[in-house]
mmCIF file of C-alpha atoms and ligand atoms in Angstrom:
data_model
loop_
_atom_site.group_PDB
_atom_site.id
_atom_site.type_symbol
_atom_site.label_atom_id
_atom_site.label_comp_id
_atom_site.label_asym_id
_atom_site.label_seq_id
_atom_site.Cartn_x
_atom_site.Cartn_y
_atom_site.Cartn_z
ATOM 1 C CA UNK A 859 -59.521 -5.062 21.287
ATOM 2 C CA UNK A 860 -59.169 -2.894 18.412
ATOM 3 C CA UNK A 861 -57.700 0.757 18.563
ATOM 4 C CA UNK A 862 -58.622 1.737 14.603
ATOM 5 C CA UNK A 863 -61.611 3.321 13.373
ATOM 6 C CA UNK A 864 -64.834 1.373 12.781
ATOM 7 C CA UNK A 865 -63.561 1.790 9.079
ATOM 8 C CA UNK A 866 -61.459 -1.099 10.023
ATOM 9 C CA UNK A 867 -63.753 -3.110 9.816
ATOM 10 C CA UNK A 868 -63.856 -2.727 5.787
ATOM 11 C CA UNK A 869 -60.129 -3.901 5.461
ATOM 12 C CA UNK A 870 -58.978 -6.889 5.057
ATOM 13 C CA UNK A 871 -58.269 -9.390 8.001
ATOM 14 C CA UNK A 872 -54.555 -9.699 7.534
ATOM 15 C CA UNK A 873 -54.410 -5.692 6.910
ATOM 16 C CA UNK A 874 -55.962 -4.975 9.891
ATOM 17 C CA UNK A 875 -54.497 -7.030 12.185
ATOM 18 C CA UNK A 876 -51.308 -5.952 11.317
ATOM 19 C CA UNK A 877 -52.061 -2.594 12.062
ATOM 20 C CA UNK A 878 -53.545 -3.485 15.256
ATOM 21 C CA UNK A 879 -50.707 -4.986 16.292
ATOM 22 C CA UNK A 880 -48.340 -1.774 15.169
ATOM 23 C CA UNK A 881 -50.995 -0.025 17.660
ATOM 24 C CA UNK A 882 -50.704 -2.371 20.301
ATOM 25 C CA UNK A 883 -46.606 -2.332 19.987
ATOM 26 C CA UNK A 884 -45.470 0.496 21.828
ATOM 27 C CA UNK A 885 -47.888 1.221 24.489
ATOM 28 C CA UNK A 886 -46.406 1.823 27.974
ATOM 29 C CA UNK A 887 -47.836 -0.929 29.701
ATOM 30 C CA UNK A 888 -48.087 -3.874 32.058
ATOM 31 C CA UNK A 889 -44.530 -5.230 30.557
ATOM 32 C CA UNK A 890 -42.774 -2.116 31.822
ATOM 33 C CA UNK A 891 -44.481 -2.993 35.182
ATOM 34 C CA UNK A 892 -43.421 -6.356 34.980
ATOM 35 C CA UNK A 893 -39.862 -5.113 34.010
ATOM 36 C CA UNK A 894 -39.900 -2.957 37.354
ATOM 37 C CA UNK A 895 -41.561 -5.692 39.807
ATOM 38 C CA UNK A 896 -38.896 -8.455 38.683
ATOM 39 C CA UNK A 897 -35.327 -6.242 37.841
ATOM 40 C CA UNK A 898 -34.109 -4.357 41.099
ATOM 41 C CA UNK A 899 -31.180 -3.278 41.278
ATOM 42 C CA UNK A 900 -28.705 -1.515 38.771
ATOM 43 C CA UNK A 901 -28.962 -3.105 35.654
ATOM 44 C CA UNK A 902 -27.962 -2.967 31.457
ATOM 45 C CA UNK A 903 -30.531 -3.016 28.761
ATOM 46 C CA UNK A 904 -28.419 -4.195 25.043
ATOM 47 C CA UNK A 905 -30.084 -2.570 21.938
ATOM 48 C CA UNK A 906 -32.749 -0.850 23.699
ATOM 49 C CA UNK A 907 -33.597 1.340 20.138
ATOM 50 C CA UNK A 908 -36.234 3.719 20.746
ATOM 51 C CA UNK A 909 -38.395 1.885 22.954
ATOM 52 C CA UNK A 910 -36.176 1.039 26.405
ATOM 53 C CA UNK A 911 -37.730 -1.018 29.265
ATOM 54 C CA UNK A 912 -35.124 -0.639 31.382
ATOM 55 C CA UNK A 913 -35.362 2.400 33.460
ATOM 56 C CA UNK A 914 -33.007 5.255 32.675
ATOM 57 C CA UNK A 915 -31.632 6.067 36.095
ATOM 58 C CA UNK A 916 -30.720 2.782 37.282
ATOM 59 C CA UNK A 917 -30.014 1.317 33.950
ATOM 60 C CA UNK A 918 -27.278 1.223 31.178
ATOM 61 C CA UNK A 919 -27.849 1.370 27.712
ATOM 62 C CA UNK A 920 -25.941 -0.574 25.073
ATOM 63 C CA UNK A 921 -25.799 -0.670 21.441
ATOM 64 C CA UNK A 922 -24.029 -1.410 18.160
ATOM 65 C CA UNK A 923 -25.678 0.581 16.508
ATOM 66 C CA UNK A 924 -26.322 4.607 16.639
ATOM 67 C CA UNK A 925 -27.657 5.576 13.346
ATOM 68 C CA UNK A 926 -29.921 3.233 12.234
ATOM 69 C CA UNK A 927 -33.916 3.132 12.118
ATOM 70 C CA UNK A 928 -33.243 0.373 15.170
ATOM 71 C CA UNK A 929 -30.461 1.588 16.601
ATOM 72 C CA UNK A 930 -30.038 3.690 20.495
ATOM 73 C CA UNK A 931 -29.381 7.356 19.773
ATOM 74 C CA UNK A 932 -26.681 8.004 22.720
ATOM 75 C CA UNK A 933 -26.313 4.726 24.145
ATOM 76 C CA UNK A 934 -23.819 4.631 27.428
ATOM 77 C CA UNK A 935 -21.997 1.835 25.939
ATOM 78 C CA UNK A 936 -21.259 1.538 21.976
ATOM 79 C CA UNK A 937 -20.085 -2.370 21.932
ATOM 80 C CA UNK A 938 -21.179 -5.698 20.250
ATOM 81 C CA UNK A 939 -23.918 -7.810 22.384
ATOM 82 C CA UNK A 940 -21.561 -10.615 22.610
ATOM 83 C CA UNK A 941 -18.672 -8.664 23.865
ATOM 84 C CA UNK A 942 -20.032 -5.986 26.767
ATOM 85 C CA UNK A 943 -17.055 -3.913 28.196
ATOM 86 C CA UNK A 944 -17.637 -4.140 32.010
ATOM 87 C CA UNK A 945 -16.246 -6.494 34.505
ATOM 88 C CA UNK A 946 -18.087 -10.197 35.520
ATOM 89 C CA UNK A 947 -20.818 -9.885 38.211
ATOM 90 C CA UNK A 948 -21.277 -6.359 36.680
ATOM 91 C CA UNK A 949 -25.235 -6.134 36.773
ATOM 92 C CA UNK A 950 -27.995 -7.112 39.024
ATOM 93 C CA UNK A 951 -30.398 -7.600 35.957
ATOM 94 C CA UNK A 952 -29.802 -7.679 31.881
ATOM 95 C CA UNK A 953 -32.597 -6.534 29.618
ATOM 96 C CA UNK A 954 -33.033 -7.998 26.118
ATOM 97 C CA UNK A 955 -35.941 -7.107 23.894
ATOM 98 C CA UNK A 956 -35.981 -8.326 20.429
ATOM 99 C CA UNK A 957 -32.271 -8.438 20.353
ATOM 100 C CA UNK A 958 -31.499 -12.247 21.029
ATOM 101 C CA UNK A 959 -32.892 -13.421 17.530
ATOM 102 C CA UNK A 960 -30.270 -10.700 15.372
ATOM 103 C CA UNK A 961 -27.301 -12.584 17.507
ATOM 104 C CA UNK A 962 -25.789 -15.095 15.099
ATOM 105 C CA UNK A 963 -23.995 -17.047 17.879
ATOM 106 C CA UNK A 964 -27.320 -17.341 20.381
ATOM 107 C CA UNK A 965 -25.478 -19.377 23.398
ATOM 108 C CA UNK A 966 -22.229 -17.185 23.043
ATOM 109 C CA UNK A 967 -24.088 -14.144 23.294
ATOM 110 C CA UNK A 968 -25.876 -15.612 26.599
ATOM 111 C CA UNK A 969 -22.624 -16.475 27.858
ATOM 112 C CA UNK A 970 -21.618 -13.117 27.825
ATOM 113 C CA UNK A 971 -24.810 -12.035 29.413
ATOM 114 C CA UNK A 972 -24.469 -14.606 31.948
ATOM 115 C CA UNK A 973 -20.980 -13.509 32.963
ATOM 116 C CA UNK A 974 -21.914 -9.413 33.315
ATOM 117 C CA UNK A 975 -24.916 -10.475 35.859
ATOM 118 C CA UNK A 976 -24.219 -11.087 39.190
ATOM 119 C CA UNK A 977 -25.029 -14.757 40.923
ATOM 120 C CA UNK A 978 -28.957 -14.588 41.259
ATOM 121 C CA UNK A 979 -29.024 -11.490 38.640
ATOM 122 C CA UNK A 980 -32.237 -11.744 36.017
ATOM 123 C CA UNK A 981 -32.198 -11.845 32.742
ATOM 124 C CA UNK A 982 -35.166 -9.937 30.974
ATOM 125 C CA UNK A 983 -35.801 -11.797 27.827
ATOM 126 C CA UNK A 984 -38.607 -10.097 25.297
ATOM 127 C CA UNK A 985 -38.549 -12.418 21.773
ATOM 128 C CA UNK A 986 -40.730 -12.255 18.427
ATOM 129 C CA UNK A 987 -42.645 -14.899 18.677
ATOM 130 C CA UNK A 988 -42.258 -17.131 15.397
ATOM 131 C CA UNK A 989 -45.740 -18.238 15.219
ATOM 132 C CA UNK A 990 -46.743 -14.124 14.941
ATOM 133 C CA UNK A 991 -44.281 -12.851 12.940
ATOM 134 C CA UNK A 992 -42.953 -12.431 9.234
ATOM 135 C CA UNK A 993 -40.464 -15.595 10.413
ATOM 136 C CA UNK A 994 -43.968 -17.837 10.970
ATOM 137 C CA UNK A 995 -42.865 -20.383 7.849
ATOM 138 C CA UNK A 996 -39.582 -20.895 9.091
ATOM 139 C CA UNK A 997 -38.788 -23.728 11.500
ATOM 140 C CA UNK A 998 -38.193 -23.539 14.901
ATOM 141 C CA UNK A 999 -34.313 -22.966 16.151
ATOM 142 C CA UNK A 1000 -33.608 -26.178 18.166
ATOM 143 C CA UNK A 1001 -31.087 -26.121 20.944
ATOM 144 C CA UNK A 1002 -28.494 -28.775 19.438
ATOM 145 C CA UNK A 1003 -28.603 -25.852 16.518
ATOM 146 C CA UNK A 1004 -27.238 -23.389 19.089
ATOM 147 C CA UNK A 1005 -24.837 -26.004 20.519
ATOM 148 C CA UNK A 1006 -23.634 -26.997 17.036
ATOM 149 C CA UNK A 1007 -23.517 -23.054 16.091
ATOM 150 C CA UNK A 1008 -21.267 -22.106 19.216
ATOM 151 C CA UNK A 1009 -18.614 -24.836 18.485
ATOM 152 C CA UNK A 1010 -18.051 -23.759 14.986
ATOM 153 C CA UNK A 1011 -19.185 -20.374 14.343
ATOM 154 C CA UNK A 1012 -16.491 -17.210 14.501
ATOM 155 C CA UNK A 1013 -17.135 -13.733 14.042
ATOM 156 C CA UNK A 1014 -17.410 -13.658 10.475
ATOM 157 C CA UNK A 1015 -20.886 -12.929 9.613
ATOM 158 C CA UNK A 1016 -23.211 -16.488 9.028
ATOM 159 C CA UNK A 1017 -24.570 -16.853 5.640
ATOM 160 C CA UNK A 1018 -26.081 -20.079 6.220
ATOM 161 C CA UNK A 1019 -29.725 -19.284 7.404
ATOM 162 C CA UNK A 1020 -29.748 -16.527 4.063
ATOM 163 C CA UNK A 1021 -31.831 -19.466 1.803
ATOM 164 C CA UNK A 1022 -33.969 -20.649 4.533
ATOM 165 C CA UNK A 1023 -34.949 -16.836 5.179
ATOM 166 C CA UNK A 1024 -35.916 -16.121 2.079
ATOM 167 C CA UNK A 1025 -38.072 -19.725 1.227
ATOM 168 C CA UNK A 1026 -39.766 -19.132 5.091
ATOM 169 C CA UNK A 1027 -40.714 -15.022 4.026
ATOM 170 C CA UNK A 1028 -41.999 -16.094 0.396
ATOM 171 C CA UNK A 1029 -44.468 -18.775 1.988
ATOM 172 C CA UNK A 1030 -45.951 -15.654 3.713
ATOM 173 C CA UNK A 1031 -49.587 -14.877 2.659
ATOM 174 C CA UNK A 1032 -49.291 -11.279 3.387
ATOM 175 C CA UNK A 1033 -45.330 -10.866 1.824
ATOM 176 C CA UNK A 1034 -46.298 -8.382 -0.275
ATOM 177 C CA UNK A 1035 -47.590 -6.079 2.502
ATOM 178 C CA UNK A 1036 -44.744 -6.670 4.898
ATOM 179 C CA UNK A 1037 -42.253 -6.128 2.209
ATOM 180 C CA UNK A 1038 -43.664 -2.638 1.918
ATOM 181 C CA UNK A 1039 -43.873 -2.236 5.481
ATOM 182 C CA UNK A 1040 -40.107 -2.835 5.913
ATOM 183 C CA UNK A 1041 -38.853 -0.730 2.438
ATOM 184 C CA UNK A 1042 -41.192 2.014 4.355
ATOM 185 C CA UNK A 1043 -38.781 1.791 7.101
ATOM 186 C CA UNK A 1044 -35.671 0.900 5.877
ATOM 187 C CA UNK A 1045 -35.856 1.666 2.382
ATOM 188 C CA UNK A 1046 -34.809 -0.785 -0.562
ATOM 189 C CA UNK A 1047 -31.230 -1.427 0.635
ATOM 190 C CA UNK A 1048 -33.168 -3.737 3.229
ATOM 191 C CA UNK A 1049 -32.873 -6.490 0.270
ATOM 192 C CA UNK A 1050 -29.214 -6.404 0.480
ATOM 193 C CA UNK A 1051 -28.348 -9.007 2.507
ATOM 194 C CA UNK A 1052 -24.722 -7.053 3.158
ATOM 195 C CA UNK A 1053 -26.711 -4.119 4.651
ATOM 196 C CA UNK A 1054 -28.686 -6.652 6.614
ATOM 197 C CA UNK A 1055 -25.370 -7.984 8.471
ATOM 198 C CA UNK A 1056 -24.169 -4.705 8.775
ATOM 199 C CA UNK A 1057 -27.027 -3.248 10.404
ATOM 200 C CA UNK A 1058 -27.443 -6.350 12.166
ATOM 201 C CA UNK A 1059 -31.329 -6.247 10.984
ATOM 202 C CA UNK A 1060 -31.354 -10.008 10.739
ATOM 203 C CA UNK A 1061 -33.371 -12.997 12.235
ATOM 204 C CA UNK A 1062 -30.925 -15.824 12.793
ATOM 205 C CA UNK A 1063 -33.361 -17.644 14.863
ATOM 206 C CA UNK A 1064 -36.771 -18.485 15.069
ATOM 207 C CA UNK A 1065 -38.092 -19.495 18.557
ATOM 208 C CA UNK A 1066 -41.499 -19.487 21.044
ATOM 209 C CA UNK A 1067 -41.245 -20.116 25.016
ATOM 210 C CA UNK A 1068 -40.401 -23.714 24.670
ATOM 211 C CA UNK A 1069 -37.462 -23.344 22.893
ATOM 212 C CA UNK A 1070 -36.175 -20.272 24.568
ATOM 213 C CA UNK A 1071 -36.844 -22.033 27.937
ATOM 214 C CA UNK A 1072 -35.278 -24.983 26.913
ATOM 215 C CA UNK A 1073 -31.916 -22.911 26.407
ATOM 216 C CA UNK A 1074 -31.846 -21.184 29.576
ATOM 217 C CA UNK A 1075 -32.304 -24.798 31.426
ATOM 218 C CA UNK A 1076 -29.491 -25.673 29.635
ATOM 219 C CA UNK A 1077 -27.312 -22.663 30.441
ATOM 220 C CA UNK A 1078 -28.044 -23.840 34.720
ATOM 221 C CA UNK A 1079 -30.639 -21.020 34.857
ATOM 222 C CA UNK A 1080 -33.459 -20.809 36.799
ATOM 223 C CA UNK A 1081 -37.019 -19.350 35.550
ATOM 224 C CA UNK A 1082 -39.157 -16.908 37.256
ATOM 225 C CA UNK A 1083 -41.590 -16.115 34.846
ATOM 226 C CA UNK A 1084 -42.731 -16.897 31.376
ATOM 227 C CA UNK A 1085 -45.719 -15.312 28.917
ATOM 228 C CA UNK A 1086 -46.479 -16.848 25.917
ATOM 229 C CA UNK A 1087 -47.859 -13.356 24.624
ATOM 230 C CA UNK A 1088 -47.377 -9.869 25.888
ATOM 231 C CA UNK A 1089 -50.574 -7.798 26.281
ATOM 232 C CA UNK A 1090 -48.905 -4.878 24.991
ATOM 233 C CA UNK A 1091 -46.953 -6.431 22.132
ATOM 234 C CA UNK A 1092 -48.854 -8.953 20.470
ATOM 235 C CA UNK A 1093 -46.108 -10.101 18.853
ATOM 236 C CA UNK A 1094 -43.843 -11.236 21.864
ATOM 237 C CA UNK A 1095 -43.191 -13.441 24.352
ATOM 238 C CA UNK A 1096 -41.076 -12.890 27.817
ATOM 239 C CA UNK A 1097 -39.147 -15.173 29.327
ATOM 240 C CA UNK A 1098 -37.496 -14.340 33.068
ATOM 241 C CA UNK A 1099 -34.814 -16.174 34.358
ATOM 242 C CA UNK A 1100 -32.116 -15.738 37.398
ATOM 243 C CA UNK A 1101 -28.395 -16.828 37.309
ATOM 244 C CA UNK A 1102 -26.845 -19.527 39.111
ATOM 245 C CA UNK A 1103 -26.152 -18.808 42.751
HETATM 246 C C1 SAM B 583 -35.074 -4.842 16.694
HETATM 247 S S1 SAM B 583 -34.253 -3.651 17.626
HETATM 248 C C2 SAM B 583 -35.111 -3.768 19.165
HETATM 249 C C3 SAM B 583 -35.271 -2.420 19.829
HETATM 250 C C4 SAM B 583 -36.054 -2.429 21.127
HETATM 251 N N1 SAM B 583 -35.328 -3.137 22.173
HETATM 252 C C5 SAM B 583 -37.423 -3.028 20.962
HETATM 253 O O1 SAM B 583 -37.825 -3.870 21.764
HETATM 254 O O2 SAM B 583 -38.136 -2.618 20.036
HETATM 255 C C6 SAM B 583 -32.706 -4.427 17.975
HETATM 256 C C7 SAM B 583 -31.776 -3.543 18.774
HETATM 257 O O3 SAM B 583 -30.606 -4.271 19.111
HETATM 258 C C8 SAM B 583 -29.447 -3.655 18.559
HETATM 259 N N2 SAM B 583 -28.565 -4.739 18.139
HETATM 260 C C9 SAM B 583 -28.824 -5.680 17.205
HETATM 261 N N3 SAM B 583 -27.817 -6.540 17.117
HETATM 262 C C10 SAM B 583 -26.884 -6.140 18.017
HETATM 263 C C11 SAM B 583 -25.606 -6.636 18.401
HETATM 264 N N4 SAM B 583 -25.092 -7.724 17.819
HETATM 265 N N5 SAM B 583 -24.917 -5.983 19.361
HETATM 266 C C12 SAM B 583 -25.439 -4.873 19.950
HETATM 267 N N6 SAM B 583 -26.635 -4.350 19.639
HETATM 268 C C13 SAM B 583 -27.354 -4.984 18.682
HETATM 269 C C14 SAM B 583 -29.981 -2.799 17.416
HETATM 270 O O4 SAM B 583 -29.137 -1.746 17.066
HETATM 271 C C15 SAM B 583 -31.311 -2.333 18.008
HETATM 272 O O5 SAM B 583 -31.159 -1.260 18.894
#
């Protein structure tokens, strides 16, 4: 369903889906239903930016970043994904949307999730999908990748996915118009792959359902609900899961 003017229809495909899809992006919706039906409880959303699922009363927001295009304006908690300042057994639900990919050390970070929710606590997953995104060229993250990455990364940045970043974005049919998208909204300095890890405004992994769901079977988890594509966010997928009892 398209939301533009009928002179839409005298742009080009690629143009004018990729408008839709900014349309589509950040209309309340059924998601934030979804969100509601599936997280009781008290809860933490990480890196909610402008755009929050979690509700506000019964929710606590957390973020690296304050001052960015991305980043939470007056989060509660100012604190790396990986390393969340509250006690184990903290949270009866964790909210993630389109944070998990910018986490260089994917099953560390989940670890730390895991350990803040309580035994039977959900986690709230909401992931670019890489078939519908600038990442589409780029292969797949594969869980032995994530194993392999949380044995030998630290926390100095990761430098290794820089090359196949760049070959995956130039394969893009449309580069030209999503590199002016993103200097529109970060400016130039976006290029600079030091401002990148400093802002944390990097894709470390690429993933769909499978592989996400794949990972949280490995961490013990068990799933409650998975969408391939969001109605609301064409560019998504959501994948529930609860904790261990
Ligand atoms: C792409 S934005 C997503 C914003 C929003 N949740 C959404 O769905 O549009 C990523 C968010 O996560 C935060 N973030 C990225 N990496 C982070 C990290 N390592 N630790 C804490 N927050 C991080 C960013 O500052 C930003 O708020």
């Amino acid at each position: 369903m398209s939301r533009l003017s009928p002179i839409a229809s005298l742009l080009p495909d690629s143009l004018r889906q990729h408008l839709n899809a900014l349309y589509a992006r950040y209309r309340p919706g059924s998601t934030h239903r979804l969100v509601r039906r599936l997280c009781a409880g008290q809860g933490i959303e990480i890196g909610p930016g402008k755009h929050p699922y979690g509700d506000r009363g019964r929710t606590e927001y957390l973020d690296k970043h304050t001052d960015n295009k991305d980043g939470t304006r007056s989060p509660d908690l100012v604190a790396e994904a990986s390393a969340i300042p509250r006690a184990d057994a903290s949270y009866d639900y964790l909210i993630a949307s389109h944070v998990l990919e910018h986490c260089q050390n994917t099953l560390k970070t989940l670890h730390e999730w895991l350990r803040v929710l309580r035994p039977g606590g959900t986690l709230f997953l909401i992931l670019p999908h890489g078939d519908r995104t600038f990442d589409r060229h780029r292969a797949k993250t594969t869980l032995a990748h994530h194993i392999e990455d949380l044995a030998k990364l630290t926390d100095e940045p990761d430098r290794s996915h820089i090359e196949e970043i760049e070959l995956g974005w130039s394969a893009n049919e449309n580069f030209a118009l999503e590199k002016r998208e993103y200097e529109r909204q970060w400016g130039a300095a976006m290029w600079d792959w030091d401002f990148r890890f400093a802002n944390d405004v990097i894709h470390f992994h690429v993933w769909t359902q499978d592989e996400i769901v794949e990972v949280v079977r490995y961490l013990g988890m068990k799933l409650v609900y998975v969408a391939e594509t969001m109605p609301d966010r064409p560019d998504s997928f959501i994948v529930v899961a609860r904790k261990a009892l």
